[in-house]
Short mmCIF file of C-alpha atoms and ligand atoms in Angstrom, two decimals:
data_model
loop_
_atom_site.label_atom_id
_atom_site.label_comp_id
_atom_site.label_asym_id
_atom_site.label_seq_id
_atom_site.Cartn_x
_atom_site.Cartn_y
_atom_site.Cartn_z
CA MET A 1 -20.97 -109.51 -60.78
CA GLU A 2 -19.69 -112.62 -59.06
CA THR A 3 -17.50 -112.20 -55.99
CA ASP A 4 -16.95 -113.02 -52.33
CA ALA A 5 -18.59 -110.83 -49.70
CA ILE A 6 -19.17 -110.34 -45.97
CA VAL A 7 -22.68 -109.45 -44.77
CA LEU A 8 -22.59 -106.15 -42.84
CA ASP A 9 -26.27 -105.32 -42.56
CA CYS A 10 -29.68 -106.74 -43.33
CA SER A 11 -33.16 -105.32 -43.19
CA ASP A 12 -36.63 -106.36 -44.32
CA HIS A 13 -38.03 -104.53 -47.29
CA GLY A 14 -41.73 -104.83 -47.90
CA GLU A 15 -43.54 -108.14 -47.69
CA SER A 16 -40.95 -110.47 -49.05
CA ASP A 17 -37.67 -108.74 -49.90
CA VAL A 18 -34.51 -108.17 -47.90
CA ILE A 19 -32.03 -105.31 -48.37
CA VAL A 20 -28.50 -106.43 -47.61
CA THR A 21 -25.35 -104.35 -47.21
CA LEU A 22 -22.29 -106.31 -48.30
CA PHE A 23 -18.56 -105.75 -48.16
CA SER A 24 -17.57 -107.34 -51.46
CA GLN A 25 -14.08 -108.26 -52.50
CA ASP A 26 -14.39 -106.83 -56.01
CA GLU A 27 -16.51 -103.71 -55.54
CA GLY A 28 -16.20 -102.64 -51.91
CA ARG A 29 -19.47 -101.72 -50.28
CA VAL A 30 -22.56 -102.94 -52.15
CA THR A 31 -26.21 -102.55 -51.22
CA ALA A 32 -28.32 -105.25 -52.87
CA ILE A 33 -31.91 -106.33 -52.80
CA ALA A 34 -32.68 -110.02 -52.36
CA LYS A 35 -36.05 -110.38 -54.05
CA GLY A 36 -38.36 -112.78 -52.34
CA ALA A 37 -35.73 -113.65 -49.73
CA LYS A 38 -38.27 -113.92 -46.93
CA LYS A 39 -40.31 -116.44 -48.93
CA SER A 40 -37.63 -118.21 -50.91
CA LEU A 41 -36.06 -119.91 -47.93
CA ARG A 42 -34.22 -122.45 -50.00
CA ARG A 43 -32.16 -119.80 -51.78
CA PHE A 44 -31.18 -117.61 -48.89
CA VAL A 45 -31.95 -119.33 -45.59
CA ASN A 46 -29.25 -118.84 -42.94
CA LYS A 47 -27.07 -117.04 -45.45
CA LEU A 48 -28.09 -113.41 -45.10
CA GLU A 49 -26.97 -113.17 -41.48
CA LEU A 50 -24.55 -110.63 -40.02
CA PHE A 51 -20.87 -111.54 -40.58
CA SER A 52 -21.63 -114.43 -42.96
CA PHE A 53 -18.93 -114.92 -45.57
CA LEU A 54 -20.59 -115.60 -48.92
CA HIS A 55 -19.95 -116.21 -52.55
CA ILE A 56 -22.51 -114.08 -54.36
CA VAL A 57 -23.86 -113.49 -57.85
CA CYS A 58 -25.47 -110.09 -58.45
CA THR A 59 -27.15 -108.49 -61.43
CA ARG A 60 -27.49 -104.82 -62.18
CA LYS A 61 -30.06 -103.39 -64.55
CA ALA A 62 -28.48 -101.08 -67.11
CA GLY A 63 -28.71 -97.45 -66.09
CA ARG A 64 -29.92 -98.29 -62.61
CA SER A 65 -27.90 -98.26 -59.45
CA LEU A 66 -30.00 -100.94 -57.79
CA VAL A 67 -28.24 -104.28 -57.47
CA PHE A 68 -30.13 -107.56 -57.29
CA LEU A 69 -28.72 -110.44 -55.29
CA ALA A 70 -29.35 -113.47 -57.49
CA GLU A 71 -27.46 -116.21 -55.64
CA ALA A 72 -25.59 -116.63 -52.40
CA ASP A 73 -23.47 -119.56 -51.29
CA LEU A 74 -22.14 -119.81 -47.78
CA HIS A 75 -18.36 -120.06 -47.31
CA THR A 76 -18.79 -119.85 -43.53
CA SER A 77 -21.26 -118.37 -41.07
CA PHE A 78 -18.62 -118.00 -38.28
CA ILE A 79 -20.81 -120.02 -35.94
CA ASN A 80 -18.79 -119.29 -32.78
CA ILE A 81 -19.15 -115.54 -33.28
CA ARG A 82 -22.87 -116.01 -33.48
CA LYS A 83 -23.05 -118.14 -30.30
CA ASN A 84 -20.66 -116.22 -28.05
CA LEU A 85 -21.70 -112.81 -26.74
CA GLU A 86 -18.19 -111.47 -26.29
CA LEU A 87 -17.14 -112.48 -29.81
CA TYR A 88 -20.36 -111.08 -31.23
CA THR A 89 -19.79 -107.74 -29.49
CA ILE A 90 -16.23 -107.46 -30.77
CA ALA A 91 -17.33 -108.41 -34.31
CA SER A 92 -20.01 -105.72 -33.99
CA VAL A 93 -17.37 -103.05 -33.30
CA ILE A 94 -15.50 -104.19 -36.43
CA ARG A 95 -18.75 -104.14 -38.41
CA GLU A 96 -19.55 -100.58 -37.30
CA PHE A 97 -16.11 -99.37 -38.34
CA LEU A 98 -16.50 -101.06 -41.74
CA LEU A 99 -19.91 -99.45 -42.25
CA VAL A 100 -18.48 -95.96 -41.67
CA GLY A 101 -15.12 -96.59 -43.31
CA ILE A 102 -15.59 -98.45 -46.60
CA ARG A 103 -16.94 -96.89 -49.77
CA GLU A 104 -18.76 -97.98 -52.89
CA GLU A 105 -16.04 -96.83 -55.22
CA GLY A 106 -14.25 -100.10 -55.84
CA PRO A 107 -12.32 -102.86 -54.15
CA GLU A 108 -10.54 -102.34 -50.85
CA GLU A 109 -8.48 -105.48 -50.94
CA ASN A 110 -6.39 -104.77 -47.83
CA ILE A 111 -9.40 -104.03 -45.66
CA PHE A 112 -11.27 -107.02 -47.05
CA ARG A 113 -8.40 -109.40 -46.22
CA LEU A 114 -7.99 -107.80 -42.78
CA SER A 115 -11.71 -108.18 -42.04
CA LEU A 116 -11.71 -111.85 -43.00
CA TRP A 117 -8.56 -112.41 -40.96
CA SER A 118 -10.24 -110.82 -37.93
CA LEU A 119 -13.48 -112.81 -38.25
CA HIS A 120 -11.58 -116.09 -38.70
CA ASN A 121 -9.43 -115.46 -35.63
CA LEU A 122 -12.40 -114.38 -33.53
CA ASP A 123 -14.22 -117.53 -34.58
CA LEU A 124 -11.21 -119.58 -33.44
CA LEU A 125 -11.40 -117.85 -30.03
CA GLN A 126 -7.83 -116.63 -30.44
CA GLN A 127 -7.39 -113.74 -27.93
CA PRO A 128 -10.51 -111.95 -29.21
CA ARG A 129 -9.87 -108.60 -27.49
CA ALA A 130 -6.39 -108.47 -28.94
CA ILE A 131 -7.81 -109.20 -32.40
CA LEU A 132 -9.89 -106.04 -32.09
CA SER A 133 -6.78 -103.95 -31.38
CA LEU A 134 -4.91 -105.55 -34.26
CA PHE A 135 -7.81 -104.99 -36.63
CA LEU A 136 -8.13 -101.32 -35.71
CA ILE A 137 -4.47 -100.38 -35.93
CA ARG A 138 -4.34 -101.81 -39.47
CA PHE A 139 -7.78 -100.51 -40.46
CA PHE A 140 -6.84 -96.91 -39.63
CA GLU A 141 -3.77 -97.26 -41.80
CA HIS A 142 -5.75 -98.71 -44.72
CA VAL A 143 -8.26 -95.86 -44.66
CA GLY A 144 -5.34 -93.42 -44.86
CA TYR A 145 -4.78 -92.43 -41.23
CA ARG A 146 -1.80 -94.40 -39.99
CA PRO A 147 -1.03 -93.19 -36.47
CA ASP A 148 2.64 -92.39 -35.88
CA PHE A 149 4.31 -94.11 -32.91
CA GLU A 150 7.88 -93.61 -34.14
CA ILE A 151 8.72 -90.05 -33.13
CA CYS A 152 7.49 -87.29 -30.86
CA SER A 153 5.34 -85.00 -33.01
CA LYS A 154 6.84 -81.88 -31.38
CA CYS A 155 10.60 -82.46 -31.08
CA ALA A 156 10.76 -85.20 -33.76
CA ASN A 157 13.04 -87.33 -31.58
CA GLN A 158 12.77 -91.11 -31.74
CA VAL A 159 11.07 -92.70 -28.73
CA LEU A 160 13.53 -92.46 -25.81
CA PRO A 161 13.45 -94.86 -22.83
CA GLU A 162 13.92 -92.07 -20.28
CA ARG A 163 10.84 -90.14 -21.42
CA THR A 164 7.15 -90.90 -21.01
CA TYR A 165 4.62 -90.51 -23.81
CA SER A 166 1.03 -89.60 -24.43
CA PHE A 167 -1.15 -90.09 -27.50
CA ASP A 168 -3.00 -87.22 -29.13
CA PRO A 169 -6.12 -88.67 -30.78
CA SER A 170 -6.82 -85.49 -32.75
CA GLY A 171 -3.56 -85.91 -34.65
CA GLY A 172 -2.84 -89.63 -34.43
CA ARG A 173 0.58 -88.94 -32.95
CA ILE A 174 2.58 -89.13 -29.74
CA ILE A 175 4.15 -86.40 -27.62
CA CYS A 176 7.08 -86.92 -25.26
CA SER A 177 7.23 -85.74 -21.64
CA GLY A 178 9.95 -83.27 -22.59
CA CYS A 179 7.55 -81.47 -24.93
CA SER A 180 4.27 -81.79 -23.07
CA GLY A 181 5.75 -79.86 -20.14
CA GLY A 182 3.95 -82.03 -17.60
CA SER A 183 0.53 -81.23 -19.05
CA THR A 184 -1.97 -84.07 -18.87
CA ARG A 185 -3.43 -83.55 -22.35
CA GLY A 186 -3.57 -86.69 -24.44
CA ILE A 187 -3.75 -90.29 -23.26
CA ALA A 188 -0.80 -91.82 -21.42
CA LEU A 189 0.69 -94.83 -23.12
CA SER A 190 3.48 -97.05 -21.92
CA HIS A 191 6.65 -98.03 -23.77
CA GLY A 192 5.31 -101.58 -24.00
CA THR A 193 2.20 -100.35 -25.81
CA ILE A 194 4.20 -98.18 -28.21
CA LYS A 195 6.40 -101.14 -29.07
CA LEU A 196 3.42 -103.44 -29.57
CA LEU A 197 1.57 -100.99 -31.80
CA ARG A 198 4.62 -100.48 -33.98
CA SER A 199 4.98 -104.23 -34.44
CA ALA A 200 1.27 -104.47 -35.27
CA GLN A 201 1.72 -101.89 -38.02
CA ASP A 202 4.71 -103.59 -39.57
CA LEU A 203 4.08 -107.35 -39.44
CA PRO A 204 2.65 -109.09 -42.52
CA LEU A 205 -0.97 -110.13 -42.04
CA GLU A 206 -0.03 -113.84 -42.09
CA ARG A 207 2.06 -113.33 -38.94
CA LEU A 208 -0.10 -110.79 -37.12
CA HIS A 209 -1.80 -113.44 -34.94
CA ARG A 210 1.56 -114.14 -33.30
CA LEU A 211 1.44 -110.82 -31.43
CA LYS A 212 0.06 -111.54 -27.98
CA ILE A 213 -1.61 -108.64 -26.17
CA SER A 214 -2.94 -108.71 -22.61
CA GLY A 215 -3.18 -106.79 -19.35
CA THR A 216 -2.32 -103.09 -19.27
CA ILE A 217 -1.10 -103.06 -22.85
CA LEU A 218 -4.40 -104.44 -24.11
CA GLN A 219 -6.30 -101.89 -22.07
CA GLU A 220 -4.17 -99.02 -23.36
CA THR A 221 -4.54 -100.09 -26.99
CA HIS A 222 -8.33 -100.22 -26.63
CA THR A 223 -8.40 -96.78 -25.01
CA ILE A 224 -6.34 -95.00 -27.62
CA LEU A 225 -7.80 -96.82 -30.65
CA ASN A 226 -11.32 -96.09 -29.46
CA ALA A 227 -10.47 -92.40 -28.95
CA TYR A 228 -8.71 -92.18 -32.31
CA GLY A 229 -11.61 -93.86 -34.15
CA ARG A 230 -14.09 -91.53 -32.50
CA HIS A 231 -12.05 -88.57 -33.65
CA LEU A 232 -11.54 -89.83 -37.21
CA PHE A 233 -15.16 -90.64 -37.91
CA GLN A 234 -16.68 -88.05 -35.57
CA ARG A 235 -19.04 -90.51 -34.00
CA ASP A 236 -19.31 -93.02 -31.19
CA ILE A 237 -19.08 -96.67 -32.09
CA VAL A 238 -22.10 -97.92 -30.17
CA SER A 239 -20.83 -101.47 -29.59
CA TRP A 240 -17.76 -100.28 -27.65
CA LYS A 241 -19.77 -99.63 -24.55
CA PHE A 242 -20.84 -103.27 -24.40
CA ILE A 243 -17.20 -104.33 -24.49
CA GLN A 244 -16.53 -102.07 -21.56
CA VAL A 245 -19.50 -103.49 -19.64
CA HIS A 246 -18.38 -107.09 -20.19
CA GLY A 247 -14.71 -106.37 -19.79
CA ARG A 248 -13.89 -104.63 -16.55
CA SER A 249 -10.90 -106.86 -16.07
CA TYR A 250 -8.42 -107.44 -18.85
CA PRO A 251 -6.99 -110.92 -18.40
ZN1 ZN B 301 9.14 -84.28 -27.84
#
């Protein structure tokens, strides 16, 4: 197999080998062993690092599931992500979602392109917190759980300016104030956030970076996407709490 891949995880294996988890363009998630990687510095040095974007050659012994990483060439190591704590933390949230969300059953072209788009934009320092929101709204759709911000899930009316709305993370849907009867279940979200999220779902990937998100809208998107992700995968994404620590104010 010869393909492009993003490094999602790396761990030492024995004296000299490294086990690497890759998100490959052609085969989705791949776990490969890099024989002698700790000794053979020339072949793999500075390549098997988290988030590195590689061109790889792998071999697979017939009848065995184990994949051997034969060669790796660096497209980019996203050096700014590696040097900047905030970027690294955001990329770590993306990485955790990829590790729980992608499978070994074949290519996931949309998620692969979205992941590369996100890493490139983070590396360019383009509104990094907004990139996280944009990644997640598209990621949930690509794994089959597109949240619905078009209509109230109870009365099925289109979003109306005179009503307020809350998001129900257990269903990925919104409920209007007319239907919630003043109850405080769900997470309040403003009309500006609803509008933004709908645009983020519909824009082509090439134009997604044009959506600017800041202030209250950014904060609301993080809150609901975090809650929705936790519900979908039934686990906490550990790196989120570091974003909250570093990000009390949302510029
Ligand atoms: Zn309603």
